Amino acid sequence: MTANRAHHDVRALILAAEGDAEQAVREVGAERTAALLVGELVDRADLDEVPGLDQTPITVAFELAFDGGAVVHHAVAGKTAEHHPGAPAAAHATIEVGLLELLRAVYGNWRAPGCQNLRIRWNDIEDIEALSSSMHVFHVVQRLVRGTTDHRADLSELSLRNGSDKWGLHYYTPHYERHFAPLRDRPLTIVELGIGGYGDPAAGGASLRMWKRYFPRAVIHGVDIFDKAALREPRIHTVRGDLSDPAFLASLGEEIGPIDIVIDDGSHYCPDVVAAFRAMFALVRPGGLYVVEDLQTSYWEGYGGSSVRRDDPATSMGYLKKLVDGLAHEDHEAGGVEPDETARTLTGAHFYRSLAIFDKGVNQEGPSPSWIPRTRMTYDEMTAVEWGGDGLRADSGE
Ligand SMILES: C[S@@+](CC[C@H](N)C(=O)[O-])C[C@H]1O[C@@H](n2cnc3c(N)ncnc32)[C@H](O)[C@@H]1O
């Protein structure tokens, strides 16, 4: 299956989880849907945190009722966590639930309380020695079922679990949490520039996996100059290209389409940061966000920055700071900023240490009304003001 097909299937199921789930399952296929859903539960289960599984692997079958029958898929929690189609030779426990119900719980709006009709069949404990492995089974099943509920870890915790430096080396995650939390349950398209791991094709992807976990309904696209196809998984797509290449930047819109969140964690070289913003802010949907990380490099000569030419728009911070004037373009008097598309669609700019977050929307509130004085009032003028509120109270007889 091509990466695009896989990406299309998962996106179709995410969108259908709130709508015609049955039709989407028929289009994607019941077996493929089961594989995606069980895979997602395995991802969300953090099974590496259950001790002892490398000695005693645990197998859990899923019997997913659909169309008068059941699709069977199974998860194996051992040294690694895996999942496979079909029934296992022997299962320690079996989870029974409707395929459509599971789809709604996994890819629907995650405020749902989980599956109402989920049943667990435990294997029989034949002797007391089997009791300890039964506790393992319990812990594995408990964690697999957790993925159907609205239980969720915060972003700093997910950063630690996935080995991302977005908390601990940098302290971005609390800022992200503030801006991202209202979007968490939406079926988003997220693009992160810079996957990590540099020339090692198997390394990197820590933050892609963190975003996947934080946003349970999002499809995450990572972009890197190196081939990172080995890191693809359902809901994680990778694109190879050089962010210094204007033709590649221009092609990203076609490849990915409209975007809800862009996170620039790429080369951090000032000309690349500026070129990426120029090309990609336009691709962000209204209500979306554009984030630039590691802005310390804007002050470093080795990255095309400068600690002296701090307002030079050739540096990342020099360029981004100027956007604030565009944000306020409707307040300017003669000689102010002539608004371009960025100024007309920028609705917020938030600067933190080494991090900036920009809101996309419609920046056309109109200028302040003409009756608001354009020169500072004198004390006497302020004293002479008859405040409308008092008049109103007098009129209403209070
Ligand atoms: C800091 S790492 C990304 C880390 C990742 N976002 C995370 O938080 O886990 C930067 C990545 O950007 C990639 N990169 C550097 N220059 C690039 C360029 N010109 N175009 C595309 N990717 C580039 C590197 O290969 C590296 O993998």
Short mmCIF file of C-alpha atoms and ligand atoms in Angstrom, two decimals:
data_model
loop_
_atom_site.label_atom_id
_atom_site.label_comp_id
_atom_site.label_asym_id
_atom_site.label_seq_id
_atom_site.Cartn_x
_atom_site.Cartn_y
_atom_site.Cartn_z
CA MET A 1 0.00 0.00 0.00
CA THR A 2 1.34 3.46 -0.90
CA ALA A 3 1.94 6.03 1.83
CA ASN A 4 -0.72 8.27 0.28
CA ARG A 5 -3.33 5.49 0.33
CA ALA A 6 -2.58 4.73 4.01
CA HIS A 7 -2.79 8.40 4.85
CA HIS A 8 -6.09 8.72 2.95
CA ASP A 9 -7.64 5.73 4.76
CA VAL A 10 -6.81 6.95 8.21
CA ARG A 11 -8.03 10.46 7.45
CA ALA A 12 -11.28 9.05 6.01
CA LEU A 13 -11.88 7.03 9.19
CA ILE A 14 -11.11 9.99 11.46
CA LEU A 15 -13.60 12.20 9.63
CA ALA A 16 -16.22 9.42 9.47
CA ALA A 17 -15.97 8.68 13.20
CA GLU A 18 -18.27 11.65 13.73
CA GLY A 19 -20.45 10.83 10.72
CA ASP A 20 -21.15 7.87 8.44
CA ALA A 21 -18.76 5.43 10.07
CA GLU A 22 -20.24 2.35 8.41
CA GLN A 23 -19.78 3.67 4.88
CA ALA A 24 -16.16 4.63 5.63
CA VAL A 25 -15.41 1.17 7.06
CA ARG A 26 -16.84 -0.43 3.91
CA GLU A 27 -14.62 1.79 1.75
CA VAL A 28 -11.44 1.27 3.78
CA GLY A 29 -12.22 -2.40 4.52
CA ALA A 30 -13.11 -3.96 7.87
CA GLU A 31 -9.75 -5.73 8.29
CA ARG A 32 -7.76 -2.62 7.51
CA THR A 33 -9.95 -0.59 9.89
CA ALA A 34 -9.38 -3.18 12.63
CA ALA A 35 -5.61 -3.00 12.03
CA LEU A 36 -5.60 0.80 12.28
CA LEU A 37 -7.72 0.84 15.44
CA VAL A 38 -5.84 -1.90 17.31
CA GLY A 39 -2.55 -0.30 16.20
CA GLU A 40 -3.71 3.00 17.66
CA LEU A 41 -4.66 1.33 20.96
CA VAL A 42 -1.24 -0.36 21.12
CA ASP A 43 0.44 3.05 20.52
CA ARG A 44 -1.59 4.72 23.25
CA ALA A 45 -0.98 1.91 25.76
CA ASP A 46 2.71 2.69 26.64
CA LEU A 47 3.22 -1.05 27.03
CA ASP A 48 6.97 -0.58 27.54
CA GLU A 49 6.05 0.73 31.01
CA VAL A 50 4.66 -2.67 32.09
CA PRO A 51 7.54 -4.60 33.73
CA GLY A 52 8.28 -8.23 32.93
CA LEU A 53 6.68 -8.44 29.48
CA ASP A 54 10.01 -9.36 27.84
CA GLN A 55 9.99 -12.62 29.84
CA THR A 56 6.25 -13.28 29.53
CA PRO A 57 4.68 -11.87 26.37
CA ILE A 58 0.96 -11.30 26.64
CA THR A 59 -1.45 -11.80 23.73
CA VAL A 60 -4.79 -10.03 23.61
CA ALA A 61 -7.31 -10.79 20.87
CA PHE A 62 -9.86 -8.28 19.61
CA GLU A 63 -13.18 -9.62 18.31
CA LEU A 64 -14.74 -6.68 16.53
CA ALA A 65 -18.36 -7.27 15.53
CA PHE A 66 -19.28 -6.01 12.07
CA ASP A 67 -21.86 -6.92 9.50
CA GLY A 68 -23.22 -9.94 11.39
CA GLY A 69 -19.75 -11.44 11.93
CA ALA A 70 -16.54 -10.41 13.67
CA VAL A 71 -13.16 -9.19 12.46
CA VAL A 72 -10.37 -10.63 14.59
CA HIS A 73 -7.04 -8.89 15.16
CA HIS A 74 -4.59 -9.38 18.01
CA ALA A 75 -1.95 -7.48 19.97
CA VAL A 76 1.22 -9.01 21.42
CA ALA A 77 2.97 -7.17 24.26
CA GLY A 78 6.49 -8.55 24.69
CA LYS A 79 9.96 -7.04 24.17
CA THR A 80 8.19 -4.85 21.63
CA ALA A 81 4.51 -4.17 21.18
CA GLU A 82 3.04 -5.55 17.97
CA HIS A 83 -0.30 -6.27 16.39
CA HIS A 84 -1.32 -8.72 13.67
CA PRO A 85 -4.42 -9.66 11.72
CA GLY A 86 -6.43 -12.78 12.56
CA ALA A 87 -6.85 -14.89 15.66
CA PRO A 88 -3.76 -15.81 17.73
CA ALA A 89 -2.90 -19.42 18.51
CA ALA A 90 -3.84 -18.64 22.13
CA ALA A 91 -5.00 -15.40 23.75
CA HIS A 92 -4.58 -14.44 27.41
CA ALA A 93 -7.68 -12.28 27.08
CA THR A 94 -10.18 -11.29 24.41
CA ILE A 95 -11.74 -7.86 24.01
CA GLU A 96 -15.17 -7.93 22.35
CA VAL A 97 -16.66 -4.75 20.99
CA GLY A 98 -18.41 -3.50 17.85
CA LEU A 99 -16.02 -2.30 15.14
CA LEU A 100 -18.02 0.90 14.59
CA GLU A 101 -18.20 1.58 18.31
CA LEU A 102 -14.46 1.15 18.60
CA LEU A 103 -13.94 3.46 15.62
CA ARG A 104 -16.02 6.17 17.28
CA ALA A 105 -14.16 5.78 20.59
CA VAL A 106 -10.68 5.80 19.03
CA TYR A 107 -11.03 8.38 16.25
CA GLY A 108 -14.15 10.27 17.33
CA ASN A 109 -14.27 13.25 19.61
CA TRP A 110 -12.26 11.98 22.54
CA ARG A 111 -14.54 13.41 25.19
CA ALA A 112 -16.64 10.25 24.74
CA PRO A 113 -16.51 8.07 27.87
CA GLY A 114 -15.12 5.07 25.98
CA CYS A 115 -17.01 2.06 24.63
CA GLN A 116 -20.26 1.26 26.43
CA ASN A 117 -20.51 -2.30 25.14
CA LEU A 118 -16.94 -3.43 25.52
CA ARG A 119 -16.59 -6.86 27.16
CA ILE A 120 -13.42 -8.62 28.27
CA ARG A 121 -13.07 -12.42 28.40
CA TRP A 122 -10.21 -13.43 30.70
CA ASN A 123 -8.52 -16.77 30.37
CA ASP A 124 -9.01 -19.18 33.26
CA ILE A 125 -6.42 -19.23 36.03
CA GLU A 126 -5.61 -22.89 36.41
CA ASP A 127 -3.15 -22.72 39.26
CA ILE A 128 -1.76 -20.21 41.69
CA GLU A 129 1.49 -19.87 39.66
CA ALA A 130 -0.52 -18.41 36.82
CA LEU A 131 -1.70 -15.59 39.03
CA SER A 132 1.34 -13.37 38.45
CA SER A 133 1.03 -13.67 34.68
CA SER A 134 -2.68 -12.86 35.10
CA MET A 135 -1.63 -9.57 36.68
CA HIS A 136 0.43 -8.89 33.56
CA VAL A 137 -2.59 -9.67 31.42
CA PHE A 138 -4.67 -7.31 33.51
CA HIS A 139 -2.13 -4.49 33.15
CA VAL A 140 -1.88 -4.95 29.39
CA VAL A 141 -5.67 -5.11 28.87
CA GLN A 142 -6.20 -2.14 31.16
CA ARG A 143 -3.78 -0.06 29.08
CA LEU A 144 -5.22 -1.18 25.76
CA VAL A 145 -8.73 -0.23 26.88
CA ARG A 146 -7.44 3.12 28.16
CA GLY A 147 -6.94 4.20 24.54
CA THR A 148 -10.72 4.18 24.04
CA THR A 149 -11.30 6.71 26.83
CA ASP A 150 -10.57 10.39 27.30
CA HIS A 151 -7.63 9.66 29.59
CA ARG A 152 -4.74 11.78 28.37
CA ALA A 153 -1.29 12.87 29.37
CA ASP A 154 -0.15 16.47 29.07
CA LEU A 155 2.43 17.54 26.54
CA SER A 156 5.39 17.77 28.94
CA GLU A 157 4.75 14.17 30.01
CA LEU A 158 4.45 13.09 26.37
CA SER A 159 7.67 14.93 25.53
CA LEU A 160 9.50 12.94 28.23
CA ARG A 161 7.95 9.63 27.17
CA ASN A 162 8.85 10.14 23.52
CA GLY A 163 12.35 11.49 24.15
CA SER A 164 11.65 14.93 22.64
CA ASP A 165 13.75 17.93 23.68
CA LYS A 166 10.70 20.22 23.63
CA TRP A 167 10.68 19.93 27.41
CA GLY A 168 13.86 19.65 29.45
CA LEU A 169 16.33 21.17 26.98
CA HIS A 170 13.82 23.75 25.80
CA TYR A 171 10.71 24.50 27.82
CA TYR A 172 8.23 24.82 24.99
CA THR A 173 5.56 22.33 26.03
CA PRO A 174 3.73 24.52 28.60
CA HIS A 175 3.43 27.24 25.94
CA TYR A 176 2.27 24.69 23.39
CA GLU A 177 -0.27 23.32 25.84
CA ARG A 178 -1.80 26.79 26.23
CA HIS A 179 -2.14 27.32 22.48
CA PHE A 180 -2.85 23.76 21.35
CA ALA A 181 -5.30 22.52 24.03
CA PRO A 182 -8.40 24.10 22.39
CA LEU A 183 -7.52 22.32 19.11
CA ARG A 184 -6.71 18.94 20.64
CA ASP A 185 -9.84 17.04 19.62
CA ARG A 186 -10.06 18.33 16.06
CA PRO A 187 -9.19 16.33 12.93
CA LEU A 188 -6.11 18.45 12.23
CA THR A 189 -3.40 18.44 9.60
CA ILE A 190 -0.09 19.23 11.29
CA VAL A 191 3.26 19.79 9.58
CA GLU A 192 6.57 19.78 11.42
CA LEU A 193 9.62 20.98 9.49
CA GLY A 194 12.55 18.91 10.76
CA ILE A 195 11.99 15.30 11.83
CA GLY A 196 15.25 14.72 13.74
CA GLY A 197 17.94 12.06 13.58
CA TYR A 198 19.72 13.83 10.69
CA GLY A 199 21.42 11.35 8.28
CA ASP A 200 20.33 8.21 10.18
CA PRO A 201 17.20 7.01 8.34
CA ALA A 202 15.92 5.07 11.36
CA ALA A 203 16.49 7.85 13.91
CA GLY A 204 14.29 10.83 14.82
CA GLY A 205 10.53 11.29 14.87
CA ALA A 206 10.30 11.86 18.65
CA SER A 207 8.17 14.95 18.27
CA LEU A 208 6.06 13.44 15.45
CA ARG A 209 5.11 10.61 17.82
CA MET A 210 4.49 13.12 20.61
CA TRP A 211 2.10 15.14 18.41
CA LYS A 212 0.37 11.95 17.25
CA ARG A 213 -0.32 11.02 20.83
CA TYR A 214 -1.33 14.51 21.95
CA PHE A 215 -3.71 15.06 19.01
CA PRO A 216 -5.66 11.78 18.76
CA ARG A 217 -7.42 12.77 15.52
CA ALA A 218 -4.59 14.54 13.68
CA VAL A 219 -2.50 13.45 10.73
CA ILE A 220 1.10 14.55 11.25
CA HIS A 221 3.44 15.27 8.31
CA GLY A 222 7.16 15.52 9.00
CA VAL A 223 9.52 17.17 6.50
CA ASP A 224 13.25 16.53 6.42
CA ILE A 225 16.20 16.82 4.03
CA PHE A 226 16.90 13.11 4.72
CA ASP A 227 14.68 10.18 3.82
CA LYS A 228 12.66 9.34 6.92
CA ALA A 229 10.16 6.96 5.31
CA ALA A 230 11.16 4.29 7.87
CA LEU A 231 9.45 6.38 10.55
CA ARG A 232 6.05 6.37 8.84
CA GLU A 233 3.14 4.91 10.73
CA PRO A 234 -0.60 5.41 10.60
CA ARG A 235 -1.20 9.14 11.15
CA ILE A 236 2.51 9.92 10.61
CA HIS A 237 3.57 10.77 7.07
CA THR A 238 7.04 11.88 6.00
CA VAL A 239 8.13 14.08 3.11
CA ARG A 240 11.71 14.42 1.94
CA GLY A 241 12.97 17.78 0.71
CA ASP A 242 15.33 20.68 1.27
CA LEU A 243 13.69 23.61 3.03
CA SER A 244 16.29 25.91 1.44
CA ASP A 245 14.85 25.05 -1.99
CA PRO A 246 12.09 27.50 -3.00
CA ALA A 247 10.64 24.99 -5.52
CA PHE A 248 10.32 22.33 -2.79
CA LEU A 249 8.68 24.82 -0.40
CA ALA A 250 6.22 25.80 -3.13
CA SER A 251 5.36 22.12 -3.79
CA LEU A 252 4.50 21.38 -0.15
CA GLY A 253 1.09 23.01 -0.46
CA GLU A 254 0.15 20.65 -3.28
CA GLU A 255 1.53 17.61 -1.50
CA ILE A 256 -0.13 18.27 1.85
CA GLY A 257 -2.99 20.71 1.22
CA PRO A 258 -4.35 23.18 3.78
CA ILE A 259 -2.63 22.94 7.17
CA ASP A 260 -3.87 23.64 10.70
CA ILE A 261 -0.51 23.88 12.49
CA VAL A 262 3.01 24.37 11.11
CA ILE A 263 5.96 23.89 13.49
CA ASP A 264 9.33 24.98 12.12
CA ASP A 265 12.01 22.89 13.86
CA GLY A 266 14.17 22.48 10.76
CA SER A 267 17.62 23.93 10.04
CA HIS A 268 17.08 27.07 12.20
CA TYR A 269 19.21 28.89 9.61
CA CYS A 270 17.70 32.38 9.36
CA PRO A 271 17.16 32.49 5.56
CA ASP A 272 15.40 29.07 5.73
CA VAL A 273 13.17 30.18 8.62
CA VAL A 274 12.13 33.32 6.75
CA ALA A 275 11.60 31.50 3.43
CA ALA A 276 9.52 28.76 5.11
CA PHE A 277 7.32 31.34 6.84
CA ARG A 278 6.84 33.27 3.60
CA ALA A 279 5.84 30.12 1.72
CA MET A 280 3.85 28.30 4.38
CA PHE A 281 1.95 30.84 6.48
CA ALA A 282 -0.33 31.19 3.44
CA LEU A 283 -1.16 27.45 3.65
CA VAL A 284 -2.42 27.67 7.23
CA ARG A 285 -6.20 27.61 7.61
CA PRO A 286 -8.03 30.38 9.49
CA GLY A 287 -7.95 29.43 13.18
CA GLY A 288 -4.60 27.68 12.68
CA LEU A 289 -1.15 28.40 14.07
CA TYR A 290 2.39 28.86 12.74
CA VAL A 291 5.19 28.14 15.20
CA VAL A 292 8.91 28.86 14.96
CA GLU A 293 11.24 27.11 17.41
CA ASP A 294 14.85 27.69 18.48
CA LEU A 295 14.89 31.40 17.74
CA GLN A 296 18.11 31.76 19.73
CA THR A 297 19.86 31.13 16.39
CA SER A 298 18.57 34.51 15.21
CA TYR A 299 21.29 36.03 17.40
CA TRP A 300 24.06 33.72 16.16
CA GLU A 301 26.25 34.67 13.19
CA GLY A 302 26.74 30.99 12.29
CA TYR A 303 23.02 30.72 11.51
CA GLY A 304 22.80 33.94 9.49
CA GLY A 305 21.70 35.83 12.61
CA SER A 306 23.17 38.71 14.55
CA SER A 307 23.12 39.99 18.12
CA VAL A 308 23.78 43.49 16.77
CA ARG A 309 21.49 43.79 13.71
CA ARG A 310 18.54 42.67 15.82
CA ASP A 311 15.91 44.33 13.62
CA ASP A 312 17.41 43.17 10.31
CA PRO A 313 14.58 41.31 8.52
CA ALA A 314 17.19 38.92 7.11
CA THR A 315 17.40 37.43 10.64
CA SER A 316 14.53 35.26 11.91
CA MET A 317 13.65 37.52 14.85
CA GLY A 318 14.13 40.68 12.79
CA TYR A 319 11.63 39.30 10.25
CA LEU A 320 9.14 37.97 12.83
CA LYS A 321 9.20 41.14 14.95
CA LYS A 322 8.23 43.16 11.89
CA LEU A 323 5.09 41.05 11.52
CA VAL A 324 3.74 42.76 14.63
CA ASP A 325 3.61 46.06 12.69
CA GLY A 326 1.60 44.26 9.99
CA LEU A 327 -0.75 42.90 12.67
CA ALA A 328 -1.47 46.51 13.68
CA HIS A 329 -1.66 47.87 10.09
CA GLU A 330 -5.20 49.17 10.50
CA ASP A 331 -4.04 51.43 13.34
CA HIS A 332 -1.30 53.10 11.32
CA GLU A 333 -1.45 56.70 10.18
CA ALA A 334 0.06 57.92 6.90
CA GLY A 335 3.36 56.22 6.17
CA GLY A 336 2.38 53.02 7.96
CA VAL A 337 2.55 49.43 6.73
CA GLU A 338 0.92 48.63 3.38
CA PRO A 339 -0.82 45.35 4.29
CA ASP A 340 0.16 42.26 2.36
CA GLU A 341 -1.61 38.88 2.61
CA THR A 342 0.31 38.02 5.80
CA ALA A 343 -0.71 41.28 7.50
CA ARG A 344 -4.33 40.75 6.43
CA THR A 345 -4.44 37.24 7.90
CA LEU A 346 -2.24 37.51 11.00
CA THR A 347 -4.38 37.80 14.14
CA GLY A 348 -1.91 37.20 16.95
CA ALA A 349 1.81 37.05 17.69
CA HIS A 350 3.13 35.43 20.87
CA PHE A 351 6.81 35.53 21.74
CA TYR A 352 8.40 33.28 24.35
CA ARG A 353 12.02 32.40 25.04
CA SER A 354 13.33 31.02 21.69
CA LEU A 355 9.77 30.35 20.49
CA ALA A 356 7.17 32.35 18.60
CA ILE A 357 3.57 31.37 17.82
CA PHE A 358 1.43 33.18 15.24
CA ASP A 359 -2.36 33.00 14.89
CA LYS A 360 -3.91 32.84 11.44
CA GLY A 361 -7.31 34.37 10.76
CA VAL A 362 -8.87 37.48 9.27
CA ASN A 363 -7.21 40.68 10.42
CA GLN A 364 -9.85 43.14 9.25
CA GLU A 365 -11.53 44.54 12.35
CA GLY A 366 -11.35 47.98 10.78
CA PRO A 367 -9.51 50.99 12.23
CA SER A 368 -10.48 52.54 15.57
CA PRO A 369 -13.59 54.75 15.11
CA SER A 370 -12.96 58.34 14.08
CA TRP A 371 -14.51 59.67 17.32
CA ILE A 372 -11.65 58.20 19.34
CA PRO A 373 -9.24 61.14 19.80
CA ARG A 374 -6.00 60.78 17.83
CA THR A 375 -4.14 63.13 20.16
CA ARG A 376 -3.64 62.72 23.87
CA MET A 377 -6.34 64.58 25.83
CA THR A 378 -5.36 67.32 28.25
CA TYR A 379 -6.41 67.16 31.88
CA ASP A 380 -9.00 69.89 31.24
CA GLU A 381 -10.45 68.04 28.24
CA MET A 382 -10.76 64.84 30.30
CA THR A 383 -12.46 66.79 33.13
CA ALA A 384 -14.98 68.23 30.68
CA VAL A 385 -16.11 64.84 29.45
CA GLU A 386 -19.72 63.97 30.36
CA TRP A 387 -19.57 60.20 30.66
CA GLY A 388 -22.40 58.43 28.82
CA GLY A 389 -22.91 55.82 31.55
CA ASP A 390 -24.01 58.36 34.19
CA GLY A 391 -26.46 59.95 31.76
CA LEU A 392 -27.96 56.56 31.05
CA ARG A 393 -28.51 55.87 34.75
CA ALA A 394 -30.11 59.32 35.21
CA ASP A 395 -32.46 58.68 32.25
CA SER A 396 -33.59 55.35 33.65
CA GLY A 397 -34.49 57.05 36.94
CA GLU A 398 -32.00 55.15 39.13
C1 LIG B 1 16.27 19.66 15.50
S1 LIG B 1 16.04 18.35 14.38
C2 LIG B 1 14.29 18.12 14.46
C3 LIG B 1 13.87 17.51 15.76
C4 LIG B 1 12.43 17.06 15.82
N1 LIG B 1 11.50 18.06 15.34
C5 LIG B 1 12.06 16.73 17.25
O1 LIG B 1 11.64 17.65 17.99
O2 LIG B 1 12.18 15.55 17.62
C6 LIG B 1 16.28 19.15 12.87
C7 LIG B 1 16.08 18.31 11.62
O3 LIG B 1 16.06 19.21 10.52
C8 LIG B 1 16.63 18.59 9.39
N2 LIG B 1 17.13 19.63 8.46
C9 LIG B 1 18.24 20.39 8.57
N3 LIG B 1 18.35 21.21 7.50
C10 LIG B 1 17.29 20.97 6.70
C11 LIG B 1 16.85 21.47 5.45
N4 LIG B 1 17.54 22.41 4.79
N5 LIG B 1 15.71 20.97 4.92
C12 LIG B 1 15.00 20.01 5.57
N6 LIG B 1 15.37 19.50 6.75
C13 LIG B 1 16.50 19.96 7.31
C14 LIG B 1 17.74 17.72 9.96
O4 LIG B 1 18.02 16.63 9.10
C15 LIG B 1 17.17 17.29 11.30
O5 LIG B 1 16.67 15.98 11.24
#
